[in-house]
Short mmCIF file of C-alpha atoms and ligand atoms in Angstrom, two decimals:
data_model
loop_
_atom_site.label_atom_id
_atom_site.label_comp_id
_atom_site.label_asym_id
_atom_site.label_seq_id
_atom_site.Cartn_x
_atom_site.Cartn_y
_atom_site.Cartn_z
CA MET A 1 111.97 78.95 118.77
CA SER A 2 109.45 76.12 118.42
CA GLN A 3 106.01 78.54 116.78
CA ALA A 4 104.07 75.96 114.50
CA LYS A 5 105.78 75.37 110.93
CA PRO A 6 103.45 76.10 108.19
CA LYS A 7 101.45 73.20 106.51
CA SER A 8 100.70 73.59 102.65
CA LYS A 9 96.39 74.44 101.91
CA SER A 10 96.84 70.53 101.16
CA GLN A 11 96.70 69.36 104.12
CA THR A 12 94.26 71.95 105.30
CA PRO A 13 92.41 69.35 108.01
CA THR A 14 95.92 70.30 110.22
CA ALA A 15 96.59 73.51 108.57
CA HIS A 16 97.50 76.28 110.71
CA LYS A 17 95.17 79.07 110.57
CA VAL A 18 96.79 82.21 110.82
CA VAL A 19 94.17 84.97 111.49
CA VAL A 20 95.13 88.72 110.85
CA ILE A 21 93.08 91.72 111.70
CA GLY A 22 92.78 94.58 110.51
CA ALA A 23 92.59 94.75 106.25
CA GLY A 24 94.52 98.19 105.80
CA ILE A 25 98.01 98.38 103.54
CA VAL A 26 99.83 96.71 106.70
CA GLY A 27 97.23 93.74 107.09
CA VAL A 28 97.20 92.72 103.55
CA ASN A 29 100.75 92.26 102.90
CA LEU A 30 101.33 90.53 105.72
CA ALA A 31 98.29 87.99 105.20
CA LEU A 32 100.14 87.71 101.54
CA ALA A 33 103.92 87.21 102.94
CA LEU A 34 102.00 85.17 104.91
CA GLN A 35 99.90 82.36 102.71
CA GLY A 36 103.09 82.50 100.74
CA ARG A 37 104.23 80.42 103.63
CA GLY A 38 101.64 77.88 102.99
CA TYR A 39 99.73 79.65 106.47
CA ASP A 40 95.79 79.40 105.98
CA VAL A 41 95.29 82.88 106.41
CA THR A 42 91.72 84.95 107.32
CA ILE A 43 91.71 88.59 107.69
CA LEU A 44 89.32 90.22 109.90
CA ASP A 45 87.92 93.93 109.68
CA ARG A 46 84.23 95.71 111.15
CA GLY A 47 84.33 97.67 107.70
CA GLU A 48 86.05 97.47 103.89
CA PRO A 49 89.20 96.21 103.36
CA GLY A 50 91.32 99.30 102.58
CA MET A 51 89.04 102.49 104.79
CA GLY A 52 91.34 103.63 107.08
CA ALA A 53 94.45 105.01 106.61
CA SER A 54 95.14 102.95 103.78
CA PHE A 55 92.50 104.76 101.52
CA GLY A 56 93.59 107.83 100.79
CA ASN A 57 97.17 108.65 101.83
CA ALA A 58 99.50 110.87 100.04
CA GLY A 59 100.77 107.93 98.07
CA GLY A 60 104.31 108.44 98.58
CA ILE A 61 106.84 104.77 98.65
CA ALA A 62 108.55 107.33 100.67
CA VAL A 63 112.21 105.39 101.15
CA THR A 64 114.63 107.66 101.49
CA GLU A 65 112.62 109.34 104.82
CA CYS A 66 114.56 107.78 107.85
CA ALA A 67 114.71 110.97 109.67
CA PRO A 68 111.70 111.00 112.46
CA ILE A 69 109.42 113.24 113.14
CA ALA A 70 110.28 114.39 116.61
CA MET A 71 113.89 115.72 115.34
CA PRO A 72 116.07 118.07 117.55
CA GLY A 73 114.83 121.55 118.00
CA THR A 74 111.72 120.10 117.01
CA MET A 75 110.34 121.26 120.78
CA MET A 76 111.56 124.65 119.63
CA ASN A 77 109.32 125.04 116.78
CA VAL A 78 106.14 124.02 118.23
CA PRO A 79 104.61 127.16 120.22
CA GLY A 80 105.26 128.86 116.53
CA TRP A 81 103.53 125.79 114.94
CA LEU A 82 100.63 126.39 117.60
CA MET A 83 100.86 129.24 117.05
CA ASP A 84 98.75 129.20 113.44
CA PRO A 85 95.58 127.43 114.26
CA LEU A 86 95.93 125.80 110.92
CA GLY A 87 99.87 125.68 110.74
CA PRO A 88 101.31 122.06 109.81
CA LEU A 89 100.64 121.08 114.08
CA SER A 90 98.14 121.69 115.56
CA VAL A 91 96.59 120.49 119.08
CA ARG A 92 92.60 119.17 119.94
CA TRP A 93 93.26 120.90 123.66
CA ARG A 94 90.57 118.97 125.12
CA TYR A 95 92.66 115.30 124.67
CA LEU A 96 95.93 116.71 125.44
CA PRO A 97 95.51 115.52 128.62
CA ARG A 98 95.13 111.83 127.43
CA MET A 99 98.31 112.14 124.75
CA MET A 100 100.73 113.25 127.27
CA PRO A 101 102.60 110.22 128.03
CA TRP A 102 103.38 109.84 123.91
CA LEU A 103 104.03 113.95 123.87
CA LEU A 104 106.57 112.97 126.90
CA ARG A 105 108.31 110.27 125.11
CA PHE A 106 108.04 112.29 121.61
CA VAL A 107 110.46 114.90 122.97
CA ALA A 108 112.17 111.75 124.57
CA SER A 109 113.04 110.55 121.18
CA SER A 110 113.75 114.46 119.98
CA SER A 111 117.52 114.54 121.76
CA LYS A 112 120.36 113.96 118.63
CA SER A 113 121.22 110.22 120.20
CA ARG A 114 118.00 108.44 119.87
CA VAL A 115 117.39 109.93 116.84
CA GLU A 116 120.70 109.10 115.67
CA GLN A 117 119.75 105.37 116.10
CA ILE A 118 116.06 106.10 115.08
CA ALA A 119 117.32 107.07 111.76
CA VAL A 120 119.76 103.68 111.18
CA GLU A 121 117.14 101.10 112.47
CA LEU A 122 114.00 103.77 110.28
CA ALA A 123 117.08 102.98 107.25
CA ALA A 124 116.97 99.36 108.34
CA LEU A 125 113.55 98.74 107.11
CA LEU A 126 113.59 101.73 104.01
CA ASN A 127 116.24 100.10 101.80
CA ARG A 128 114.30 96.76 101.81
CA ALA A 129 111.62 98.54 100.25
CA TRP A 130 111.83 98.65 97.20
CA ASP A 131 113.52 94.60 96.94
CA ASP A 132 109.95 93.16 98.95
CA TYR A 133 107.79 95.71 97.64
CA ASP A 134 108.25 94.05 93.98
CA PRO A 135 107.72 90.35 93.82
CA VAL A 136 104.63 91.28 95.30
CA ILE A 137 103.08 94.33 93.23
CA ALA A 138 104.19 92.06 90.43
CA LYS A 139 102.21 88.94 91.68
CA ALA A 140 99.44 90.93 92.15
CA GLY A 141 99.63 92.65 88.75
CA LEU A 142 99.88 96.00 89.92
CA ALA A 143 102.73 97.22 88.35
CA ASP A 144 101.47 100.21 86.65
CA ALA A 145 99.81 101.09 89.14
CA VAL A 146 103.19 102.17 90.99
CA PHE A 147 105.23 105.06 89.48
CA LYS A 148 109.07 103.81 91.00
CA LYS A 149 112.26 105.65 91.31
CA GLU A 150 111.21 108.67 89.53
CA GLY A 151 111.85 110.74 92.81
CA ALA A 152 110.89 113.51 94.82
CA ILE A 153 111.83 117.00 95.16
CA ALA A 154 111.28 119.14 98.25
CA VAL A 155 111.83 122.84 97.48
CA TYR A 156 112.41 125.58 99.76
CA ARG A 157 111.09 129.10 99.92
CA SER A 158 115.15 130.50 100.85
CA ASP A 159 117.76 129.59 100.74
CA ALA A 160 118.55 129.94 104.70
CA SER A 161 115.34 126.84 104.81
CA ARG A 162 117.25 124.92 103.15
CA ARG A 163 119.86 125.02 105.34
CA GLY A 164 118.16 124.64 107.64
CA ALA A 165 117.47 121.53 106.58
CA ASP A 166 121.30 120.80 106.76
CA TYR A 167 121.09 118.66 109.89
CA GLU A 168 118.12 115.89 108.44
CA ILE A 169 119.57 115.80 105.07
CA ASP A 170 123.33 115.28 106.03
CA LEU A 171 121.68 112.47 108.67
CA ARG A 172 119.21 110.75 105.49
CA ARG A 173 123.12 111.11 103.63
CA ARG A 174 124.55 109.02 106.37
CA ASN A 175 122.07 107.01 105.99
CA GLY A 176 123.12 105.97 102.98
CA ILE A 177 120.45 107.64 100.93
CA LYS A 178 120.97 109.12 97.81
CA ILE A 179 119.52 113.26 97.46
CA ARG A 180 120.77 116.04 95.45
CA ASP A 181 120.93 119.70 95.23
CA LEU A 182 119.18 121.74 92.89
CA THR A 183 119.48 125.16 91.59
CA ARG A 184 116.30 127.54 91.54
CA ASP A 185 116.20 126.76 87.73
CA GLU A 186 116.83 122.95 87.98
CA VAL A 187 113.20 123.10 90.11
CA ARG A 188 111.45 124.90 87.56
CA ASP A 189 112.95 123.05 84.40
CA LEU A 190 111.95 119.93 86.34
CA GLU A 191 108.51 121.08 87.84
CA PRO A 192 107.06 124.61 84.94
CA ASP A 193 103.81 124.47 86.70
CA LEU A 194 105.66 125.59 90.61
CA ALA A 195 105.20 129.22 91.47
CA PRO A 196 108.80 131.13 91.19
CA ILE A 197 109.06 131.30 94.84
CA PHE A 198 111.32 128.49 94.97
CA ALA A 199 114.62 129.38 95.12
CA CYS A 200 116.05 125.59 95.33
CA GLY A 201 115.06 122.30 95.89
CA VAL A 202 117.30 118.88 96.39
CA MET A 203 115.89 115.51 94.39
CA GLU A 204 115.43 112.48 96.19
CA GLU A 205 115.95 109.59 93.07
CA ASP A 206 115.05 106.95 94.76
CA TRP A 207 111.26 108.02 96.30
CA GLY A 208 108.38 106.20 94.41
CA ARG A 209 104.76 106.91 94.58
CA VAL A 210 101.54 104.98 93.03
CA LEU A 211 98.79 106.19 91.02
CA ASP A 212 96.01 105.67 94.16
CA PRO A 213 97.08 103.81 97.31
CA TYR A 214 93.40 102.29 97.84
CA LYS A 215 93.73 100.56 94.47
CA ILE A 216 96.98 98.98 95.02
CA VAL A 217 95.32 97.25 99.00
CA MET A 218 92.46 96.14 96.78
CA GLY A 219 94.17 94.65 94.13
CA LEU A 220 96.97 93.08 96.82
CA TYR A 221 93.67 91.88 99.12
CA LYS A 222 92.21 90.43 95.74
CA CYS A 223 95.33 88.53 95.04
CA PHE A 224 95.15 87.42 98.64
CA LEU A 225 91.55 86.26 97.77
CA ASP A 226 92.10 84.40 94.40
CA GLN A 227 94.77 82.61 96.33
CA GLY A 228 92.52 81.10 98.74
CA GLY A 229 92.60 84.06 101.33
CA THR A 230 89.44 84.22 103.52
CA PHE A 231 88.01 87.39 104.43
CA GLU A 232 85.57 88.11 107.76
CA THR A 233 83.85 90.91 108.10
CA ALA A 234 84.27 91.56 112.05
CA ASN A 235 84.93 93.44 114.82
CA VAL A 236 87.40 92.46 117.18
CA THR A 237 86.62 93.39 120.93
CA ASP A 238 88.92 90.95 122.81
CA PHE A 239 90.09 87.19 122.76
CA VAL A 240 89.74 83.92 124.08
CA TYR A 241 91.57 82.00 126.13
CA ARG A 242 92.16 78.92 126.62
CA ASP A 243 95.09 76.66 129.03
CA GLY A 244 96.68 80.71 129.27
CA LYS A 245 97.04 81.35 125.93
CA PRO A 246 95.21 83.72 123.49
CA ARG A 247 92.61 81.33 121.25
CA ALA A 248 89.94 82.94 119.70
CA ALA A 249 88.65 86.70 118.68
CA MET A 250 85.88 87.54 119.90
CA THR A 251 83.39 90.15 118.41
CA THR A 252 80.49 92.16 118.74
CA SER A 253 78.15 90.38 117.03
CA GLY A 254 79.09 87.68 120.00
CA ASP A 255 81.07 85.38 117.39
CA GLN A 256 84.17 83.52 118.27
CA ILE A 257 86.35 83.34 115.69
CA THR A 258 89.64 80.52 116.17
CA PHE A 259 92.86 80.54 115.33
CA ASP A 260 96.74 78.91 116.02
CA SER A 261 98.18 82.57 115.68
CA VAL A 262 96.67 86.25 115.88
CA VAL A 263 99.08 89.33 114.06
CA VAL A 264 97.18 92.84 115.73
CA ALA A 265 97.16 94.72 112.41
CA CYS A 266 94.50 98.15 113.57
CA GLY A 267 96.76 100.95 112.07
CA ALA A 268 95.78 103.36 114.82
CA TRP A 269 93.55 101.05 117.00
CA SER A 270 95.53 98.13 118.13
CA LYS A 271 96.12 100.07 121.15
CA THR A 272 93.29 98.07 122.50
CA LEU A 273 93.66 94.88 121.25
CA ALA A 274 97.47 94.91 122.15
CA LYS A 275 96.31 95.22 125.89
CA ARG A 276 93.57 92.52 125.56
CA LEU A 277 96.46 90.56 124.74
CA GLY A 278 98.64 91.55 127.20
CA SER A 279 101.00 94.54 126.04
CA PRO A 280 100.51 97.84 127.49
CA VAL A 281 102.09 100.95 124.30
CA PRO A 282 102.16 104.14 123.68
CA LEU A 283 100.29 104.13 120.28
CA ASP A 284 98.61 107.15 118.96
CA THR A 285 97.70 109.35 116.02
CA GLU A 286 98.67 112.21 113.96
CA ARG A 287 95.68 113.15 111.81
CA GLY A 288 96.39 114.25 108.56
CA TYR A 289 94.05 115.64 105.93
CA ASN A 290 94.36 116.45 102.30
CA THR A 291 92.49 117.69 99.15
CA THR A 292 92.33 116.03 96.21
CA VAL A 293 91.57 117.63 92.64
CA PRO A 294 90.27 116.47 89.38
CA TYR A 295 93.10 117.60 86.71
CA HIS A 296 92.10 120.96 85.17
CA ASP A 297 95.18 123.20 84.25
CA ALA A 298 97.93 122.08 86.61
CA LYS A 299 100.86 119.55 86.14
CA LEU A 300 103.25 117.76 88.00
CA SER A 301 105.43 114.94 86.59
CA ARG A 302 106.34 113.98 90.35
CA MET A 303 105.30 114.49 94.31
CA VAL A 304 106.49 117.65 95.28
CA ILE A 305 107.32 118.08 99.40
CA CYS A 306 106.49 121.33 100.59
CA ALA A 307 109.15 121.76 102.63
CA ASP A 308 108.58 124.95 104.41
CA ASP A 309 104.88 124.35 104.61
CA SER A 310 104.91 120.72 105.63
CA PHE A 311 102.90 119.31 102.93
CA VAL A 312 102.90 117.65 99.49
CA MET A 313 101.42 117.33 96.43
CA THR A 314 101.08 113.92 94.28
CA PRO A 315 99.68 114.00 90.74
CA MET A 316 97.73 110.34 90.93
CA GLU A 317 95.24 109.21 88.75
CA MET A 318 91.89 110.94 89.69
CA GLY A 319 94.00 114.52 89.90
CA ILE A 320 96.68 116.43 91.96
CA ARG A 321 96.31 115.57 96.61
CA VAL A 322 97.18 118.25 98.66
CA GLY A 323 97.88 116.84 101.99
CA GLY A 324 99.45 116.70 105.16
CA ALA A 325 99.68 118.50 108.76
CA VAL A 326 99.76 116.83 111.70
CA GLU A 327 96.77 116.75 113.87
CA LEU A 328 97.21 115.87 117.96
CA GLY A 329 93.37 114.66 118.64
CA GLY A 330 93.19 110.86 119.46
CA LEU A 331 90.45 108.76 117.10
CA ILE A 332 86.62 110.45 117.73
CA ALA A 333 86.60 114.04 117.54
CA PRO A 334 85.22 115.23 113.73
CA PRO A 335 87.23 115.87 110.88
CA ASN A 336 88.13 119.95 111.06
CA TYR A 337 87.52 120.47 107.21
CA GLU A 338 89.34 123.91 107.16
CA ARG A 339 92.69 121.89 107.74
CA ALA A 340 92.26 121.02 104.13
CA LYS A 341 91.19 123.85 103.15
CA ALA A 342 94.49 125.93 104.74
CA LEU A 343 96.52 123.20 103.07
CA PHE A 344 94.83 123.43 99.85
CA ALA A 345 95.45 127.74 99.89
CA LYS A 346 98.99 126.90 100.63
CA GLY A 347 99.32 124.03 97.41
CA LYS A 348 97.60 126.55 95.23
CA GLU A 349 100.13 129.17 95.94
CA ALA A 350 103.23 126.83 95.04
CA LEU A 351 100.97 125.61 92.15
CA PRO A 352 99.04 128.70 91.48
CA LYS A 353 96.63 126.74 87.84
CA LEU A 354 95.22 124.88 91.18
CA ASN A 355 91.41 124.46 90.70
CA ALA A 356 89.41 123.28 93.59
CA GLU A 357 86.85 122.63 91.76
CA GLY A 358 85.13 119.14 92.10
CA GLY A 359 87.91 118.09 94.59
CA THR A 360 87.54 115.71 97.85
CA GLU A 361 88.89 116.59 101.26
CA TRP A 362 89.74 113.68 103.32
CA MET A 363 91.45 113.34 107.06
CA GLY A 364 93.30 109.69 107.53
CA PHE A 365 94.55 108.65 111.01
CA ARG A 366 98.27 107.54 111.12
CA PRO A 367 99.17 104.82 113.38
CA SER A 368 102.30 106.82 115.53
CA MET A 369 104.75 105.56 117.60
CA PRO A 370 106.90 108.18 119.86
CA ASP A 371 109.94 107.29 118.76
CA SER A 372 108.40 107.16 114.75
CA LYS A 373 109.76 103.42 114.70
CA PRO A 374 107.06 100.59 113.93
CA VAL A 375 106.07 97.97 116.67
CA ILE A 376 107.05 94.84 114.10
CA SER A 377 107.05 92.25 117.47
CA LYS A 378 105.95 89.20 118.43
CA SER A 379 104.60 89.11 121.96
CA PRO A 380 106.20 88.81 124.79
CA LYS A 381 103.47 87.38 126.35
CA HIS A 382 102.45 84.72 123.97
CA GLN A 383 104.33 82.95 121.33
CA ASN A 384 101.27 82.77 118.70
CA VAL A 385 100.47 86.25 119.09
CA PHE A 386 102.15 89.06 116.51
CA PHE A 387 102.53 93.17 116.09
CA SER A 388 102.21 95.15 113.23
CA PHE A 389 101.09 98.72 114.00
CA GLY A 390 102.19 102.39 113.92
CA HIS A 391 104.30 102.80 111.09
CA GLY A 392 102.82 106.67 111.27
CA HIS A 393 103.57 108.49 108.41
CA LEU A 394 105.56 105.91 106.26
CA GLY A 395 102.89 102.77 105.98
CA LEU A 396 102.56 102.40 102.30
CA THR A 397 105.94 102.06 101.70
CA MET A 398 107.40 100.12 105.23
CA ALA A 399 103.59 97.96 104.44
CA ALA A 400 105.86 94.80 101.78
CA THR A 401 108.58 95.06 103.96
CA THR A 402 106.73 94.31 106.80
CA GLY A 403 104.99 91.81 105.95
CA ARG A 404 107.69 89.85 104.60
CA LEU A 405 109.42 90.70 108.34
CA ILE A 406 106.21 89.47 110.21
CA SER A 407 105.94 86.50 107.75
CA ASP A 408 109.01 85.48 109.12
CA LEU A 409 108.17 86.27 112.84
CA VAL A 410 105.87 83.89 112.66
CA ALA A 411 107.29 80.82 110.39
CA GLY A 412 110.44 81.00 113.51
CA SER A 413 112.61 81.82 110.63
CA GLU A 414 115.49 84.19 110.86
CA THR A 415 115.44 87.64 110.23
CA PRO A 416 117.49 89.30 107.36
CA ILE A 417 117.54 92.37 109.46
CA ASN A 418 117.52 92.49 113.61
CA MET A 419 114.08 92.63 115.04
CA THR A 420 114.74 94.45 118.20
CA PRO A 421 114.30 97.94 117.90
CA TYR A 422 110.90 97.60 116.35
CA ARG A 423 109.43 95.53 119.55
CA ILE A 424 107.16 96.66 121.44
CA ASN A 425 107.85 96.86 124.42
CA ARG A 426 110.57 98.39 123.87
CA PHE A 427 109.19 101.61 125.73
C1 FAD B 501 97.10 112.53 104.96
C2 FAD B 501 98.25 110.76 104.83
C3 FAD B 501 98.80 111.38 104.37
C4 FAD B 501 100.20 110.02 104.09
N1 FAD B 501 101.50 109.92 102.80
C5 FAD B 501 101.93 108.50 103.48
C6 FAD B 501 102.81 108.30 102.18
O1 FAD B 501 102.71 108.93 100.70
N2 FAD B 501 103.45 107.40 102.31
C7 FAD B 501 103.52 105.83 103.07
O2 FAD B 501 104.14 105.71 102.96
N3 FAD B 501 102.35 106.33 104.43
C8 FAD B 501 101.79 107.65 104.64
N4 FAD B 501 101.11 107.40 105.03
C9 FAD B 501 100.42 106.96 106.04
C10 FAD B 501 99.62 105.81 105.73
O3 FAD B 501 98.42 105.99 105.08
C11 FAD B 501 99.39 104.68 107.31
O4 FAD B 501 100.91 103.89 107.90
C12 FAD B 501 99.11 103.11 106.82
O5 FAD B 501 97.78 103.28 106.07
C13 FAD B 501 98.60 102.49 107.75
O6 FAD B 501 98.28 101.22 106.89
P1 FAD B 501 97.73 100.18 108.57
O7 FAD B 501 97.20 99.28 107.60
O8 FAD B 501 98.79 99.86 109.20
O9 FAD B 501 96.58 101.41 108.90
P2 FAD B 501 95.04 101.09 108.35
O10 FAD B 501 94.75 101.32 106.54
O11 FAD B 501 94.11 101.99 109.12
O12 FAD B 501 94.17 99.91 108.56
C14 FAD B 501 93.20 99.31 110.01
C15 FAD B 501 92.08 99.08 109.82
O13 FAD B 501 91.78 97.89 111.20
C16 FAD B 501 90.63 97.98 111.36
N5 FAD B 501 90.07 97.79 112.39
C17 FAD B 501 90.52 98.60 113.34
N6 FAD B 501 90.15 98.23 113.97
C18 FAD B 501 89.85 96.92 114.61
C19 FAD B 501 89.11 96.71 114.87
N7 FAD B 501 88.78 96.15 116.69
N8 FAD B 501 88.13 94.74 114.63
C20 FAD B 501 88.36 94.88 113.14
N9 FAD B 501 88.96 95.27 112.36
C21 FAD B 501 90.08 97.29 113.28
C22 FAD B 501 90.19 99.34 110.41
O14 FAD B 501 89.21 99.14 109.73
C23 FAD B 501 91.36 99.84 109.23
O15 FAD B 501 90.96 98.85 107.85
C24 FAD B 501 99.84 109.21 105.18
C25 FAD B 501 98.81 109.32 106.10
C26 FAD B 501 98.16 109.91 106.39
C27 FAD B 501 96.92 110.48 107.38
#
């Protein structure tokens, strides 16, 4: 492939300028990776960096999560979940018709043969996550903000519910992931503040967590600026073409920001820009909620996944964050914070010393593809266009790997893994 090669910053008159649209955890990681290869990089965002989904997520470096969201049998559970308006899955019914194309592909992705394949393809990204993050975190001086490989535990209310996860756990083990069963007593020893309602659990040793996801984005962003990177506030709506090639980003204020290459990394909002660049894509959002309460009496030593109720609890710098859930409702409808409250109530059942006082609620838009795999792709239409979005539940985890891979694609270098599974036109 013959893409323009990067020039060093000392050659600025002819430097190859890459514009990255989106300053979330994905955008800043790939901006840093591109900068590391000598490109002249500008990040554009319509708001402040790090205020999208990357702001308030659960903070898990969830490298063991290679099982997709649509699993065999998932659809059987859906009617039961939907009966409970504050359960782990809810739908804004008025949005349902617009979401149908996504949902049909989601269902098609849940067959056993597809799930087996998707798990291999997600594991190919996840198994690299620490190796790709380590140098980025070290360079940005953020090592103290990342708790590494202390593991997470998933807890189950009954042996039957643990057995219900047999297929998923086996799938993950077959993809090289270390998972160790825990007895009731072992769960209690690891996390004494948990209520005695959990019959068993599993330890997922390779998980890590960050102390504040927003601080990670901002730390990497600062590193990008310190190294000479540029940021512009710009709400990109379209592109200017010259000689059939996209050459500038058009913004709501009428500016045209020129580039040699462009990467769309707008998280859940990437669909419109991808379409403008000739690549329609079935991206939608799974909205998620959480509550973060300051430390009172409850203590946790690591992330805890309450498997039966599909929520997680993360000890963070500012307190304990309790959340999860999936709400299918698009990008426009206002948040329904009753969902955050319902999750917090379940959190209190699991961790009785949790205290709501001083808590803050948050909703974020996960950028989700129906097959749970991100888009990390060059454009099939334009040699100077690249896409990097759709990381769903795992954007924090996969961001450094995504940065590395996109920088390979832009440079036209060989990638360390096969990129076909993540191409934008796979549907
Ligand atoms: C409740 C919840 C818990 C989660 N927990 C975890 C977890 O534990 N571990 C994990 O790995 N992941 C987790 N995630 C997922 C993770 O947060 C996302 O996958 C990730 O943040 C996506 O990053 P992003 O950079 O692609 O998008 P975002 O962070 O949303 O950034 C997109 C940026 O693009 C900008 N933008 C959009 N449109 C335009 C435009 N037209 N012009 C200019 N700028 C634009 C936005 O302003 C925004 O800043 C969680 C998500 C949620 C909601």
